[in-house]
mmCIF file of the C-alpha atoms, coordinates in Angstrom:
data_MODEL
# 
_entry.id   MODEL 
# 
loop_
_atom_site.group_PDB 
_atom_site.id 
_atom_site.type_symbol 
_atom_site.label_atom_id 
_atom_site.label_alt_id 
_atom_site.label_comp_id 
_atom_site.label_asym_id 
_atom_site.label_entity_id 
_atom_site.label_seq_id 
_atom_site.pdbx_PDB_ins_code 
_atom_site.Cartn_x 
_atom_site.Cartn_y 
_atom_site.Cartn_z 
_atom_site.occupancy 
_atom_site.B_iso_or_equiv 
_atom_site.pdbx_formal_charge 
_atom_site.auth_seq_id 
_atom_site.auth_comp_id 
_atom_site.auth_asym_id 
_atom_site.auth_atom_id 
_atom_site.pdbx_PDB_model_num 
ATOM 1   C CA . MET A 1 1   ? 105.534 97.054  116.124 1.00 0.00 ? 1   MET A CA 1 
ATOM 2   C CA . LEU A 1 2   ? 102.891 94.987  114.318 1.00 0.00 ? 2   LEU A CA 1 
ATOM 3   C CA . ARG A 1 3   ? 102.522 97.652  111.662 1.00 0.00 ? 3   ARG A CA 1 
ATOM 4   C CA . ALA A 1 4   ? 106.299 97.879  111.177 1.00 0.00 ? 4   ALA A CA 1 
ATOM 5   C CA . SER A 1 5   ? 106.641 94.096  110.931 1.00 0.00 ? 5   SER A CA 1 
ATOM 6   C CA . ALA A 1 6   ? 103.846 93.868  108.375 1.00 0.00 ? 6   ALA A CA 1 
ATOM 7   C CA . GLU A 1 7   ? 105.405 96.644  106.298 1.00 0.00 ? 7   GLU A CA 1 
ATOM 8   C CA . ALA A 1 8   ? 108.861 95.027  106.458 1.00 0.00 ? 8   ALA A CA 1 
ATOM 9   C CA . LEU A 1 9   ? 107.392 91.742  105.193 1.00 0.00 ? 9   LEU A CA 1 
ATOM 10  C CA . HIS A 1 10  ? 105.249 93.529  102.581 1.00 0.00 ? 10  HIS A CA 1 
ATOM 11  C CA . HIS A 1 11  ? 101.999 92.256  104.132 1.00 0.00 ? 11  HIS A CA 1 
ATOM 12  C CA . ARG A 1 12  ? 98.833  94.283  103.980 1.00 0.00 ? 12  ARG A CA 1 
ATOM 13  C CA . ILE A 1 13  ? 97.384  94.889  107.421 1.00 0.00 ? 13  ILE A CA 1 
ATOM 14  C CA . ASP A 1 14  ? 94.192  96.370  108.777 1.00 0.00 ? 14  ASP A CA 1 
ATOM 15  C CA . LEU A 1 15  ? 95.018  97.743  112.220 1.00 0.00 ? 15  LEU A CA 1 
ATOM 16  C CA . ARG A 1 16  ? 91.326  98.215  112.950 1.00 0.00 ? 16  ARG A CA 1 
ATOM 17  C CA . ALA A 1 17  ? 91.390  94.511  113.820 1.00 0.00 ? 17  ALA A CA 1 
ATOM 18  C CA . VAL A 1 18  ? 93.246  95.465  117.001 1.00 0.00 ? 18  VAL A CA 1 
ATOM 19  C CA . SER A 1 19  ? 90.176  97.246  118.349 1.00 0.00 ? 19  SER A CA 1 
ATOM 20  C CA . ASP A 1 20  ? 87.404  95.673  116.226 1.00 0.00 ? 20  ASP A CA 1 
ATOM 21  C CA . SER A 1 21  ? 86.939  91.909  116.551 1.00 0.00 ? 21  SER A CA 1 
ATOM 22  C CA . VAL A 1 22  ? 84.949  91.792  113.303 1.00 0.00 ? 22  VAL A CA 1 
ATOM 23  C CA . ALA A 1 23  ? 87.692  93.378  111.178 1.00 0.00 ? 23  ALA A CA 1 
ATOM 24  C CA . ASP A 1 24  ? 90.022  91.029  109.309 1.00 0.00 ? 24  ASP A CA 1 
ATOM 25  C CA . PRO A 1 25  ? 93.670  91.816  110.165 1.00 0.00 ? 25  PRO A CA 1 
ATOM 26  C CA . LEU A 1 26  ? 94.643  90.601  106.653 1.00 0.00 ? 26  LEU A CA 1 
ATOM 27  C CA . LEU A 1 27  ? 97.635  88.700  108.063 1.00 0.00 ? 27  LEU A CA 1 
ATOM 28  C CA . PRO A 1 28  ? 98.254  84.959  107.820 1.00 0.00 ? 28  PRO A CA 1 
ATOM 29  C CA . GLY A 1 29  ? 96.865  83.561  111.067 1.00 0.00 ? 29  GLY A CA 1 
ATOM 30  C CA . GLY A 1 30  ? 95.770  87.042  112.110 1.00 0.00 ? 30  GLY A CA 1 
ATOM 31  C CA . ARG A 1 31  ? 92.262  86.129  113.241 1.00 0.00 ? 31  ARG A CA 1 
ATOM 32  C CA . GLU A 1 32  ? 93.577  83.154  115.215 1.00 0.00 ? 32  GLU A CA 1 
ATOM 33  C CA . LEU A 1 33  ? 96.281  85.278  116.792 1.00 0.00 ? 33  LEU A CA 1 
ATOM 34  C CA . ARG A 1 34  ? 93.753  87.923  117.807 1.00 0.00 ? 34  ARG A CA 1 
ATOM 35  C CA . CYS A 1 35  ? 91.649  85.231  119.515 1.00 0.00 ? 35  CYS A CA 1 
ATOM 36  C CA . LEU A 1 36  ? 94.642  84.117  121.596 1.00 0.00 ? 36  LEU A CA 1 
ATOM 37  C CA . VAL A 1 37  ? 95.598  87.698  122.452 1.00 0.00 ? 37  VAL A CA 1 
ATOM 38  C CA . ASP A 1 38  ? 92.045  88.470  123.573 1.00 0.00 ? 38  ASP A CA 1 
ATOM 39  C CA . ALA A 1 39  ? 91.975  85.353  125.764 1.00 0.00 ? 39  ALA A CA 1 
ATOM 40  C CA . VAL A 1 40  ? 95.318  86.188  127.389 1.00 0.00 ? 40  VAL A CA 1 
ATOM 41  C CA . VAL A 1 41  ? 94.478  89.844  127.984 1.00 0.00 ? 41  VAL A CA 1 
ATOM 42  C CA . LEU A 1 42  ? 91.089  88.904  129.447 1.00 0.00 ? 42  LEU A CA 1 
ATOM 43  C CA . ARG A 1 43  ? 92.704  86.110  131.505 1.00 0.00 ? 43  ARG A CA 1 
ATOM 44  C CA . ASP A 1 44  ? 90.178  83.613  130.169 1.00 0.00 ? 44  ASP A CA 1 
ATOM 45  C CA . GLY A 1 45  ? 91.812  80.187  130.500 1.00 0.00 ? 45  GLY A CA 1 
ATOM 46  C CA . GLU A 1 46  ? 89.000  78.343  128.725 1.00 0.00 ? 46  GLU A CA 1 
ATOM 47  C CA . GLU A 1 47  ? 89.047  80.742  125.774 1.00 0.00 ? 47  GLU A CA 1 
ATOM 48  C CA . ARG A 1 48  ? 92.855  80.534  125.696 1.00 0.00 ? 48  ARG A CA 1 
ATOM 49  C CA . GLU A 1 49  ? 92.721  76.741  125.425 1.00 0.00 ? 49  GLU A CA 1 
ATOM 50  C CA . GLU A 1 50  ? 90.162  77.027  122.609 1.00 0.00 ? 50  GLU A CA 1 
ATOM 51  C CA . ALA A 1 51  ? 92.355  79.526  120.728 1.00 0.00 ? 51  ALA A CA 1 
ATOM 52  C CA . ILE A 1 52  ? 95.571  77.504  120.778 1.00 0.00 ? 52  ILE A CA 1 
ATOM 53  C CA . GLY A 1 53  ? 94.466  74.738  118.373 1.00 0.00 ? 53  GLY A CA 1 
ATOM 54  C CA . PRO A 1 54  ? 93.379  77.038  115.534 1.00 0.00 ? 54  PRO A CA 1 
ATOM 55  C CA . LEU A 1 55  ? 96.534  79.150  115.969 1.00 0.00 ? 55  LEU A CA 1 
ATOM 56  C CA . LEU A 1 56  ? 98.716  76.038  115.750 1.00 0.00 ? 56  LEU A CA 1 
ATOM 57  C CA . GLU A 1 57  ? 96.920  75.040  112.553 1.00 0.00 ? 57  GLU A CA 1 
ATOM 58  C CA . ALA A 1 58  ? 97.316  78.522  111.069 1.00 0.00 ? 58  ALA A CA 1 
ATOM 59  C CA . VAL A 1 59  ? 100.971 79.255  111.894 1.00 0.00 ? 59  VAL A CA 1 
ATOM 60  C CA . GLY A 1 60  ? 102.506 75.987  113.122 1.00 0.00 ? 60  GLY A CA 1 
ATOM 61  C CA . VAL A 1 61  ? 104.262 75.228  116.390 1.00 0.00 ? 61  VAL A CA 1 
ATOM 62  C CA . GLU A 1 62  ? 107.164 77.649  115.825 1.00 0.00 ? 62  GLU A CA 1 
ATOM 63  C CA . GLY A 1 63  ? 104.811 80.502  114.939 1.00 0.00 ? 63  GLY A CA 1 
ATOM 64  C CA . ALA A 1 64  ? 102.572 79.802  117.927 1.00 0.00 ? 64  ALA A CA 1 
ATOM 65  C CA . VAL A 1 65  ? 105.563 79.726  120.300 1.00 0.00 ? 65  VAL A CA 1 
ATOM 66  C CA . ARG A 1 66  ? 106.800 83.054  118.914 1.00 0.00 ? 66  ARG A CA 1 
ATOM 67  C CA . ALA A 1 67  ? 103.322 84.523  119.220 1.00 0.00 ? 67  ALA A CA 1 
ATOM 68  C CA . ALA A 1 68  ? 103.062 83.399  122.849 1.00 0.00 ? 68  ALA A CA 1 
ATOM 69  C CA . ALA A 1 69  ? 106.459 84.953  123.615 1.00 0.00 ? 69  ALA A CA 1 
ATOM 70  C CA . VAL A 1 70  ? 105.449 88.273  122.058 1.00 0.00 ? 70  VAL A CA 1 
ATOM 71  C CA . ILE A 1 71  ? 102.092 88.275  123.857 1.00 0.00 ? 71  ILE A CA 1 
ATOM 72  C CA . GLY A 1 72  ? 103.820 87.605  127.174 1.00 0.00 ? 72  GLY A CA 1 
ATOM 73  C CA . ASN A 1 73  ? 106.393 90.321  126.603 1.00 0.00 ? 73  ASN A CA 1 
ATOM 74  C CA . PHE A 1 74  ? 103.771 92.913  125.681 1.00 0.00 ? 74  PHE A CA 1 
ATOM 75  C CA . GLU A 1 75  ? 101.634 92.012  128.699 1.00 0.00 ? 75  GLU A CA 1 
ATOM 76  C CA . MET A 1 76  ? 104.687 92.386  130.955 1.00 0.00 ? 76  MET A CA 1 
ATOM 77  C CA . MET A 1 77  ? 105.677 95.749  129.457 1.00 0.00 ? 77  MET A CA 1 
ATOM 78  C CA . ASN A 1 78  ? 102.125 97.119  129.593 1.00 0.00 ? 78  ASN A CA 1 
ATOM 79  C CA . ARG A 1 79  ? 101.654 96.102  133.215 1.00 0.00 ? 79  ARG A CA 1 
ATOM 80  C CA . LEU A 1 80  ? 104.966 97.650  134.217 1.00 0.00 ? 80  LEU A CA 1 
ATOM 81  C CA . LEU A 1 81  ? 104.178 100.911 132.432 1.00 0.00 ? 81  LEU A CA 1 
ATOM 82  C CA . ASP A 1 82  ? 100.642 101.018 133.846 1.00 0.00 ? 82  ASP A CA 1 
ATOM 83  C CA . GLY A 1 83  ? 102.034 100.313 137.315 1.00 0.00 ? 83  GLY A CA 1 
ATOM 84  C CA . ILE A 1 84  ? 104.342 103.314 137.239 1.00 0.00 ? 84  ILE A CA 1 
ATOM 85  C CA . GLY A 1 85  ? 101.765 105.595 135.636 1.00 0.00 ? 85  GLY A CA 1 
ATOM 86  C CA . VAL A 1 86  ? 103.163 105.890 132.108 1.00 0.00 ? 86  VAL A CA 1 
ATOM 87  C CA . GLY A 1 87  ? 100.378 106.481 129.608 1.00 0.00 ? 87  GLY A CA 1 
ATOM 88  C CA . PRO A 1 88  ? 100.319 106.149 125.825 1.00 0.00 ? 88  PRO A CA 1 
ATOM 89  C CA . PHE A 1 89  ? 103.145 107.864 123.981 1.00 0.00 ? 89  PHE A CA 1 
ATOM 90  C CA . GLU A 1 90  ? 102.604 110.729 121.560 1.00 0.00 ? 90  GLU A CA 1 
ATOM 91  C CA . GLY A 1 91  ? 103.039 108.457 118.531 1.00 0.00 ? 91  GLY A CA 1 
ATOM 92  C CA . MET A 1 92  ? 99.638  106.958 119.336 1.00 0.00 ? 92  MET A CA 1 
ATOM 93  C CA . THR A 1 93  ? 98.008  109.966 117.707 1.00 0.00 ? 93  THR A CA 1 
ATOM 94  C CA . ASP A 1 94  ? 99.572  108.906 114.388 1.00 0.00 ? 94  ASP A CA 1 
ATOM 95  C CA . ILE A 1 95  ? 98.088  105.399 114.360 1.00 0.00 ? 95  ILE A CA 1 
ATOM 96  C CA . ALA A 1 96  ? 94.770  106.088 116.122 1.00 0.00 ? 96  ALA A CA 1 
ATOM 97  C CA . PRO A 1 97  ? 92.820  106.421 112.846 1.00 0.00 ? 97  PRO A CA 1 
ATOM 98  C CA . ASP A 1 98  ? 94.307  103.121 111.623 1.00 0.00 ? 98  ASP A CA 1 
ATOM 99  C CA . LEU A 1 99  ? 93.057  101.478 114.817 1.00 0.00 ? 99  LEU A CA 1 
ATOM 100 C CA . GLY A 1 100 ? 89.606  102.988 114.326 1.00 0.00 ? 100 GLY A CA 1 
ATOM 101 C CA . ILE A 1 101 ? 89.774  105.009 117.539 1.00 0.00 ? 101 ILE A CA 1 
ATOM 102 C CA . SER A 1 102 ? 89.824  108.659 118.455 1.00 0.00 ? 102 SER A CA 1 
ATOM 103 C CA . TRP A 1 103 ? 92.993  109.712 120.274 1.00 0.00 ? 103 TRP A CA 1 
ATOM 104 C CA . PRO A 1 104 ? 93.374  111.759 122.298 1.00 0.00 ? 104 PRO A CA 1 
ATOM 105 C CA . PRO A 1 105 ? 89.880  111.857 123.764 1.00 0.00 ? 105 PRO A CA 1 
ATOM 106 C CA . GLU A 1 106 ? 88.094  115.029 122.738 1.00 0.00 ? 106 GLU A CA 1 
ATOM 107 C CA . GLY A 1 107 ? 88.818  117.991 125.029 1.00 0.00 ? 107 GLY A CA 1 
ATOM 108 C CA . SER A 1 108 ? 91.834  116.435 126.746 1.00 0.00 ? 108 SER A CA 1 
ATOM 109 C CA . ASP A 1 109 ? 95.585  116.496 126.421 1.00 0.00 ? 109 ASP A CA 1 
ATOM 110 C CA . PRO A 1 110 ? 96.856  113.156 127.741 1.00 0.00 ? 110 PRO A CA 1 
ATOM 111 C CA . PHE A 1 111 ? 100.459 114.278 127.313 1.00 0.00 ? 111 PHE A CA 1 
ATOM 112 C CA . GLU A 1 112 ? 100.139 117.333 129.519 1.00 0.00 ? 112 GLU A CA 1 
ATOM 113 C CA . SER A 1 113 ? 101.819 116.929 132.926 1.00 0.00 ? 113 SER A CA 1 
ATOM 114 C CA . GLU A 1 114 ? 99.550  117.053 135.933 1.00 0.00 ? 114 GLU A CA 1 
# 
């Protein structure tokens, strides 16, 4: 979704920033957004509070509210899918190199039914 949005808006993006905190996402407010996402995913209230100010400065109130809504929606969807045992979809193999990860793990077929 992030990649599609960036392409639609003609923004360059480095998806490695999703899995590498040192990589620059190349998006306006991207580093600040990643800090908030990390804090929410890790359930770190103190880090979350520290991330909100810089995000507000980078993208404004409307952008920060939209970001929070997207983060919440993704967290909800991921938890639901994890809870019912749905793993990554096959399209993950297409973007794995962009994320700087190896998928599927060597010697496994995560899409094979058990």
